[in-house]
Short mmCIF file of C-alpha atoms in Angstrom, two decimals:
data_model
loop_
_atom_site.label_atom_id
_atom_site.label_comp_id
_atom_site.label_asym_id
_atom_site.label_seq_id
_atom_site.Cartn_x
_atom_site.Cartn_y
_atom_site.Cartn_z
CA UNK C 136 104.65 117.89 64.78
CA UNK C 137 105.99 114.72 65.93
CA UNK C 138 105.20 112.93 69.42
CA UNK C 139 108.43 114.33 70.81
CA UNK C 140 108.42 117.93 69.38
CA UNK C 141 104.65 118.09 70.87
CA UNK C 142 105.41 117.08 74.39
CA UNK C 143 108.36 119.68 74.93
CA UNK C 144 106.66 122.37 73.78
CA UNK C 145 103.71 121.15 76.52
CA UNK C 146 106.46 120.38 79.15
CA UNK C 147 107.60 123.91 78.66
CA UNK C 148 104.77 125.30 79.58
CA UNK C 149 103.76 122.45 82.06
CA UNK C 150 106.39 120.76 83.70
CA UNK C 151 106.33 120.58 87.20
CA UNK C 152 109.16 122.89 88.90
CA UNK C 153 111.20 120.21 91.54
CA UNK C 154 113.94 121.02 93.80
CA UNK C 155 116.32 118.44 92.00
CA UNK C 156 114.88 119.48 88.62
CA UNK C 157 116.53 122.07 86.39
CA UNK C 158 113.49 123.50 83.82
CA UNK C 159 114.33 124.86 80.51
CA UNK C 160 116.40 127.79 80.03
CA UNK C 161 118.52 126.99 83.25
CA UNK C 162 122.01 126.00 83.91
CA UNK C 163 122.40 122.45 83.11
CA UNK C 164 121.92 120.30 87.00
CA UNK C 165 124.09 119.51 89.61
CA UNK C 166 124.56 115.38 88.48
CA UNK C 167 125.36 114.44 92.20
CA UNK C 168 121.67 116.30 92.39
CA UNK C 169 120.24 114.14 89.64
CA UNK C 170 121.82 110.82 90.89
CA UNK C 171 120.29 111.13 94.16
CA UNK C 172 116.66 112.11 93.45
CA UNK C 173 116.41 109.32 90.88
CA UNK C 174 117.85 107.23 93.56
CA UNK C 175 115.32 107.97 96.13
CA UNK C 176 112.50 107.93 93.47
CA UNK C 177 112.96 104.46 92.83
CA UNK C 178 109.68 102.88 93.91
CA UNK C 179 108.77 106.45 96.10
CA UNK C 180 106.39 109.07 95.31
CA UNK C 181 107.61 112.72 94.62
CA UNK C 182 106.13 113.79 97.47
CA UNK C 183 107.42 110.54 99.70
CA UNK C 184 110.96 111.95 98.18
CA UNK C 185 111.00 116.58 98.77
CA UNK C 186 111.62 115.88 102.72
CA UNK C 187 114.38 113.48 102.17
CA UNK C 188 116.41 115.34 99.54
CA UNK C 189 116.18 118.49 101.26
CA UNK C 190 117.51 116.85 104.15
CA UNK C 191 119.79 114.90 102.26
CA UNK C 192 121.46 118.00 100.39
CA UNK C 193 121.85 120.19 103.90
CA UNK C 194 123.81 117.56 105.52
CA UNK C 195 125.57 116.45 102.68
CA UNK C 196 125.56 118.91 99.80
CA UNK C 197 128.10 117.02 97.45
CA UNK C 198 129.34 112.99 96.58
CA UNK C 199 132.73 113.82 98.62
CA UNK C 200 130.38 115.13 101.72
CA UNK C 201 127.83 111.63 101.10
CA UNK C 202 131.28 109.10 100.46
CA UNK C 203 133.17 110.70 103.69
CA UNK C 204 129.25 109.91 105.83
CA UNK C 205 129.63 107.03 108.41
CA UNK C 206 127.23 104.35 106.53
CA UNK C 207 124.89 104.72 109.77
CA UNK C 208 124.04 108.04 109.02
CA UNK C 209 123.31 107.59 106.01
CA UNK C 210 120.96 104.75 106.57
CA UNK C 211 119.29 106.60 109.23
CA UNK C 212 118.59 109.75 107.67
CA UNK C 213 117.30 107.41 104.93
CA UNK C 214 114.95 105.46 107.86
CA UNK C 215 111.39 105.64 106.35
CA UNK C 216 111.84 105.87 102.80
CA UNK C 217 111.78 101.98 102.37
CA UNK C 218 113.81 100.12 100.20
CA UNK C 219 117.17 100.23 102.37
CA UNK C 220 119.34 98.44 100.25
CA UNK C 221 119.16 101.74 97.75
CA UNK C 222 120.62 103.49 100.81
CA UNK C 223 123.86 101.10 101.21
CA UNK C 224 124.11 101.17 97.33
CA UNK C 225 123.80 105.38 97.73
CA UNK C 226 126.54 105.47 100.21
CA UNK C 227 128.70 102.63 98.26
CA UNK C 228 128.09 104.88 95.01
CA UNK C 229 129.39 108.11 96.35
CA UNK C 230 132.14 106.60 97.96
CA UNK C 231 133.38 104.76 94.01
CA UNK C 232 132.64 108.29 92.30
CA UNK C 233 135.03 109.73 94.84
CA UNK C 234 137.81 107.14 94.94
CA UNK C 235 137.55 106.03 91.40
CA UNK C 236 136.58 109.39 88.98
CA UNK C 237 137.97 111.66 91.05
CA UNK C 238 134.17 113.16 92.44
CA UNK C 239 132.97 113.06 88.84
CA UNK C 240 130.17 111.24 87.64
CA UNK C 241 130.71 109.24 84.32
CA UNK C 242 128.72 110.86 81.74
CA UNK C 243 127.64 107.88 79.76
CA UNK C 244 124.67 105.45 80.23
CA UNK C 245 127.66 102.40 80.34
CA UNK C 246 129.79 104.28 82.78
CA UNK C 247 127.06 105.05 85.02
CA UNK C 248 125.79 101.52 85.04
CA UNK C 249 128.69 100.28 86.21
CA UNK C 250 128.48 102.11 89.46
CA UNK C 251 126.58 100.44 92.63
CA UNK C 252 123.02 100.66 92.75
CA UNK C 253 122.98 102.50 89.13
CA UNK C 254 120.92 99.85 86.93
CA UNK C 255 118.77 100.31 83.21
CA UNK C 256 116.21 103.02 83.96
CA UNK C 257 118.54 105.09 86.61
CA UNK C 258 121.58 104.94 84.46
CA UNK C 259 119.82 106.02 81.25
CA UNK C 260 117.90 108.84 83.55
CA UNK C 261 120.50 110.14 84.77
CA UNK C 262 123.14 110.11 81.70
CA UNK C 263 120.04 111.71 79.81
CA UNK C 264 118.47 114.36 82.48
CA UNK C 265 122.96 115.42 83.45
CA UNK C 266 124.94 114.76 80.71
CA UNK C 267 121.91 115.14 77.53
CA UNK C 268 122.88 111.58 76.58
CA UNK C 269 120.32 110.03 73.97
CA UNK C 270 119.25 107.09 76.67
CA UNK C 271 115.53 106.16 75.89
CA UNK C 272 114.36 106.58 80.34
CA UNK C 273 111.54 103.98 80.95
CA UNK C 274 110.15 104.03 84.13
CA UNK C 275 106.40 102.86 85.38
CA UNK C 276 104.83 106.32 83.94
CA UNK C 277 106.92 106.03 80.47
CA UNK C 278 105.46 102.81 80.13
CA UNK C 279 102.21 103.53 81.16
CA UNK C 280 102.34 106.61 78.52
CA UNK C 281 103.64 104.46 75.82
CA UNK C 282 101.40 101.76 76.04
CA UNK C 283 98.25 103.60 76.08
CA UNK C 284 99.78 105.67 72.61
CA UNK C 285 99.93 102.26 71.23
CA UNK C 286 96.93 100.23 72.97
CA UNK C 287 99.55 97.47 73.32
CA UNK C 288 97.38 94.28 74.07
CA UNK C 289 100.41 92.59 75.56
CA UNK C 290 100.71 92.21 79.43
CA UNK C 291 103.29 93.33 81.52
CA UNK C 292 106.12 92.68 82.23
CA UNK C 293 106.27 90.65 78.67
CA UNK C 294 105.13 93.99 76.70
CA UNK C 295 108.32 95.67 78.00
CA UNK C 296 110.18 94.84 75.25
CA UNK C 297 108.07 96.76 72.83
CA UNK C 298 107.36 99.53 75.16
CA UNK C 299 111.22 100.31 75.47
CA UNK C 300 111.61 99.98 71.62
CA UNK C 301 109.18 102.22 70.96
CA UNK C 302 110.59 105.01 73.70
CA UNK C 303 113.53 104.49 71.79
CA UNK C 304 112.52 105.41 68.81
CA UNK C 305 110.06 108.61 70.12
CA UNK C 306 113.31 109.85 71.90
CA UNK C 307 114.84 112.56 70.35
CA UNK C 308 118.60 113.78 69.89
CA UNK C 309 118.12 116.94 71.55
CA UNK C 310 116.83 118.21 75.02
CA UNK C 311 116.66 113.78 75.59
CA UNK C 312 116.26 114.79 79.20
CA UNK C 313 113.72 117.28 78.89
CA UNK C 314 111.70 114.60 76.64
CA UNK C 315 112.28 112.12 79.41
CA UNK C 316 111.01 114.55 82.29
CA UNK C 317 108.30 115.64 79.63
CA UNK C 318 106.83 111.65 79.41
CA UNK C 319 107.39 111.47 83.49
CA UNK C 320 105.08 114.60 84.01
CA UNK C 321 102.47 113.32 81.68
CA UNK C 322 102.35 109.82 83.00
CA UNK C 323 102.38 111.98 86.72
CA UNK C 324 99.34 114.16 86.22
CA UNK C 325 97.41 113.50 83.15
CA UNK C 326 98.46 110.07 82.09
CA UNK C 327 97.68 108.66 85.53
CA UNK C 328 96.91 105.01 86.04
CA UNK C 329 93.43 105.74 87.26
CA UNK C 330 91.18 108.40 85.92
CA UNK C 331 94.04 109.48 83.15
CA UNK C 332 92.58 113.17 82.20
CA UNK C 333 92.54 112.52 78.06
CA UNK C 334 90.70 116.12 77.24
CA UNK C 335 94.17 117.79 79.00
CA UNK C 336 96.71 115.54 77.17
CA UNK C 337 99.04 117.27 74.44
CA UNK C 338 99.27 113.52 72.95
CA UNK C 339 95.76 112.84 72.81
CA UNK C 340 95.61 113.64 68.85
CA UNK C 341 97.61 110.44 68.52
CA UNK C 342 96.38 108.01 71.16
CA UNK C 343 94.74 104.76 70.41
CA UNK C 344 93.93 104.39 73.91
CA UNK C 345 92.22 107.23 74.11
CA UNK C 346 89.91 105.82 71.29
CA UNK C 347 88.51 103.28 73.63
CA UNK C 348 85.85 103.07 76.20
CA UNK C 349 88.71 102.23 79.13
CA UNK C 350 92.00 103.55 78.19
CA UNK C 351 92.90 103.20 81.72
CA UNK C 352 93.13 99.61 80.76
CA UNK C 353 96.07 99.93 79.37
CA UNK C 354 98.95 99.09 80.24
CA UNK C 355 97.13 95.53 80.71
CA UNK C 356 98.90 94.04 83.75
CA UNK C 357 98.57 89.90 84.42
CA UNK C 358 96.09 88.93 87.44
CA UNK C 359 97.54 90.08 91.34
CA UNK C 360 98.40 87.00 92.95
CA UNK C 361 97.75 87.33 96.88
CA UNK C 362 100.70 88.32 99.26
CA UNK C 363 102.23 85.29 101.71
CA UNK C 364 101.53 86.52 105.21
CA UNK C 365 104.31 86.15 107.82
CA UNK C 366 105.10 86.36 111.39
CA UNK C 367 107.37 88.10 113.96
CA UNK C 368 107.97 89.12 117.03
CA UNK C 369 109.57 92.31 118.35
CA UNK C 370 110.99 93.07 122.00
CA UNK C 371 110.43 96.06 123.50
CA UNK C 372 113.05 95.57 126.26
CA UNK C 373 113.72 98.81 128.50
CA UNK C 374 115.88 99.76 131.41
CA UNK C 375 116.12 102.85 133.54
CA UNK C 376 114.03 104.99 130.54
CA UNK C 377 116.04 103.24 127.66
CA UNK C 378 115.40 100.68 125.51
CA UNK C 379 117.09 98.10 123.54
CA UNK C 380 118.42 98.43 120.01
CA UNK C 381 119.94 96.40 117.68
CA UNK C 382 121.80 96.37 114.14
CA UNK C 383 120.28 94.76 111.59
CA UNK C 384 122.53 92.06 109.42
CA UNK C 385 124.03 94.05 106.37
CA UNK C 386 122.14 91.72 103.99
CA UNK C 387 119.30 91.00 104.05
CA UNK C 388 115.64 93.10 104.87
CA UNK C 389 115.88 96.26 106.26
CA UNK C 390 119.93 95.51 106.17
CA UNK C 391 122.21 97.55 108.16
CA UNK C 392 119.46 99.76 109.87
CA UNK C 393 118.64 100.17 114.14
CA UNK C 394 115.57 98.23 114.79
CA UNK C 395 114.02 96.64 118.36
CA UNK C 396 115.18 93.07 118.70
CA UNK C 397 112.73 90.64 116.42
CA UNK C 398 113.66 86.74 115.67
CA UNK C 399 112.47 84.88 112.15
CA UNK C 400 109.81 85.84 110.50
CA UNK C 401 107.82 82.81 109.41
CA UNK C 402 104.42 81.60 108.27
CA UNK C 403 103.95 80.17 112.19
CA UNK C 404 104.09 82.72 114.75
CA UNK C 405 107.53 82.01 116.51
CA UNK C 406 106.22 83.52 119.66
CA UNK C 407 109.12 84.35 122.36
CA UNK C 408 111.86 82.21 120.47
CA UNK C 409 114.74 84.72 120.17
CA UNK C 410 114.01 86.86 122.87
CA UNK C 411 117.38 88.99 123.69
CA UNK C 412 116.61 87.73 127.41
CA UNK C 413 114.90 85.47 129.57
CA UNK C 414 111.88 88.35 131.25
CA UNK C 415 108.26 88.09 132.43
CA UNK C 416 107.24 89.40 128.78
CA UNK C 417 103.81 91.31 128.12
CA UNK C 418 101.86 91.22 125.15
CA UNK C 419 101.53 95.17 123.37
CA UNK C 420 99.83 94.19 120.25
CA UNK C 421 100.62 93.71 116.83
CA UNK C 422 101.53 96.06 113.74
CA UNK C 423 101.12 94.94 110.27
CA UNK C 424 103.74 96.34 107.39
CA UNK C 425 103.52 95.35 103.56
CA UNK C 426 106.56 94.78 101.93
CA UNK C 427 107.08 93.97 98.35
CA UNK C 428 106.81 90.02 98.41
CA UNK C 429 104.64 89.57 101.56
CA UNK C 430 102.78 91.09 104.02
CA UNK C 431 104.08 91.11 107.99
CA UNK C 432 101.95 90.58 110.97
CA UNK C 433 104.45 91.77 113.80
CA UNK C 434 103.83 90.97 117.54
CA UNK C 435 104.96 93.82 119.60
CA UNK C 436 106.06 92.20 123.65
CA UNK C 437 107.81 94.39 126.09
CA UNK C 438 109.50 93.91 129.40
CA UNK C 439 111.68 95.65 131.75
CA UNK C 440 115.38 94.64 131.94
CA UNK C 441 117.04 93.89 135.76
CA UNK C 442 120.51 94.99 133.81
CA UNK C 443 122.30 95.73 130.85
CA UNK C 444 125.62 93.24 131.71
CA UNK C 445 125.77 90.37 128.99
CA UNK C 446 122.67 92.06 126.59
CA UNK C 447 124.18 92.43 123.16
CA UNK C 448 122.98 95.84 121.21
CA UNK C 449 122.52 99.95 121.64
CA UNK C 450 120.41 101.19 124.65
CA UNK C 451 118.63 104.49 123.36
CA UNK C 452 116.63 106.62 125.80
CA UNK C 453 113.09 106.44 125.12
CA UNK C 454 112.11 110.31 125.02
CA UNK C 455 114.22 110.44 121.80
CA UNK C 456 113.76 106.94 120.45
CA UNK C 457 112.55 109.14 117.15
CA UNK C 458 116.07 110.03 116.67
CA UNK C 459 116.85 106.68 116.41
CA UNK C 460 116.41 106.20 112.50
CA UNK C 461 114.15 103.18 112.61
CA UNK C 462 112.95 101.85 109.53
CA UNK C 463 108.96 102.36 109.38
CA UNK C 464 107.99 98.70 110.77
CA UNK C 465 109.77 99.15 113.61
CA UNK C 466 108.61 102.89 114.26
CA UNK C 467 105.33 101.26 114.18
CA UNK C 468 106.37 98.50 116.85
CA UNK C 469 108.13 101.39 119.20
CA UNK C 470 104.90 103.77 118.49
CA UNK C 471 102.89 101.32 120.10
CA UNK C 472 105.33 100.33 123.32
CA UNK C 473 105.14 103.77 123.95
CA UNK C 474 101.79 104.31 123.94
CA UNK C 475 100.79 100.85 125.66
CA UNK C 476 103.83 102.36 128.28
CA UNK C 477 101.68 105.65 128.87
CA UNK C 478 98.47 103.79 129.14
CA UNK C 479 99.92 101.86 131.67
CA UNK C 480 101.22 104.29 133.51
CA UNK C 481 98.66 106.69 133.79
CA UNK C 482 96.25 103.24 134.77
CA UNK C 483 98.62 102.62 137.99
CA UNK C 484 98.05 106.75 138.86
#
């Protein structure tokens, strides 16, 4: 049997059951249902992703529903999953399949692509997984999968070339999206990039990697270069059992979300420049976040505020500052006011 004919009939035995997922047999899926789980899986774990969708679905259960959402919302409900500008892009894309196709999705790899946020690997996952469009889907466990079949001695990202070509060729006409869930399950739980469990794989038979003493060497990746550390400051300013919040610039990290005060963050610590007022400010601590370029070393000061005349931002009462949709830094930086707060308290009792 060939590579492709071999891994759907394991995937149709194997293949994990998700909520977004429709297994074989079923009705074809919902493509608003598609579009937004390979959305949030961008650079998020399944399991990062259930919570989300299910949310996601219940408040807005089709693209009219997510395109008529105020854009806040929609980044708030989205607070947490990272990666915020895939939550603009998710809003800006349901609002062009409603205004422009008439609520439909376009059911070709092009069309798709040419809708916000929609680039190679989500256009050709979803056009293949919706609409059975013959799209070759390469994401990190594709390649992974791919390289190993071939031991291809190239690094990344310069192998990528070859690894597409050959998922181009190993796709196959039919059930293309069940073949491209099929390679996503295998790189998932058998093809994993640490400990990959060869004696279970269906592909094994065929698998140069496999041959060798370390096929978890493979895909060969170039040297990690070490993260740039920076450094911020956030303001924990509150008055009368609120505190202040403020809106993040569209552009730019975190874009667009709620988020305590916080000036530039540079390689110098900037200290109290940028404080929202002039206050006898305390020192809380620090939280440290990772983001994809560089790693942040945020210094957490709070103060009380005498008034809220000439402050610029949102004052949100502290008992529900969860509601609040903060991105994950900041819930970090607000975690610890509140429990510095309570220490403090219970100290002058």
């Amino acid at each position: 049997m060939t590579v492709s004919e071999t891994l759907l009939d394991w995937y149709d035995a194997n293949g994990r059951t998700l909520p977004w997922r429709a297994r074989p047999g079923d009705p074809p899926p919902d493509p608003y249902r598609v579009w937004l789980s390979e959305i949030m899986l961008q650079q998020t774990t399944v399991a990062a992703v259930k919570p989300y969708y299910r949310k996601f679905t219940e408040r807005w259960p089709n693209v009219e529903a997510l395109a008529a959402a105020d854009e806040a919302d929609v980044m708030a409900a989205w607070a947490g999953l990272g990666y915020y500008a895939r939550a603009r892009n998710l809003h800006a894309c349901a609002r062009a399949v409603t205004s422009d196709y008439g609520g439909q999705f376009p059911e070709t790899e092009k069309g798709l692509r040419a809708l916000p946020g929609i680039g190679a690997y989500t256009g050709a996952a979803i056009a293949a997984i919706a609409f059975g469009e013959p799209a070759a889907v390469v994401d990190a466990n594709v390649e992974r999968v791919v390289a190993r079949l071939h031991a291809i001695e190239t690094p990344l990202p310069r192998a990528r070339p070859e690894i597409r070509r050959i998922a181009e060729e190993l796709t196959p006409r039919k059930r293309t999206g069940d073949f491209a869930q099929a390679m996503m399950d295998l790189g998932a739980t058998i093809c994993t990039a640490r400990n990959p469990d060869c004696t279970a794989c269906p592909l094994r038979a065929g698998c140069a990697a496999a041959e060798t003493d370390n096929p978890a060497a493979y895909p060969v990746k170039p040297a990690k270069k070490a993260k740039p550390v920076k450094r911020g400051t956030a303001f924990w300013l509150e008055h009368e059992g609120e505190v202040l919040l403020v809106r993040r610039p569209a552009r730019g990290m975190l874009g667009g979300m709620r988020a305590l005060p916080s000036g530039a963050w540079e390689e110098a610590a900037p200290g109290l420049a940028d404080a929202p007022v002039a206050a006898e400010w305390e020192a809380r601590g620090t939280v440290s976040h990772v983001f994809t370029h560089f790693a942040l070393e945020l210094d957490v000061v709070a103060a009380s505020g005498l008034t809220r005349e000439g402050v610029e931002g949102e004052w949100w009462p502290i008992d529900t500052i969860e509601g609040a949709g903060l991105p994950t830094l900041f819930a970090k930086a607000a975690a610890l006011a509140r429990a510095q707060r309570r220490a403090q308290r219970e100290d002058d009792e």
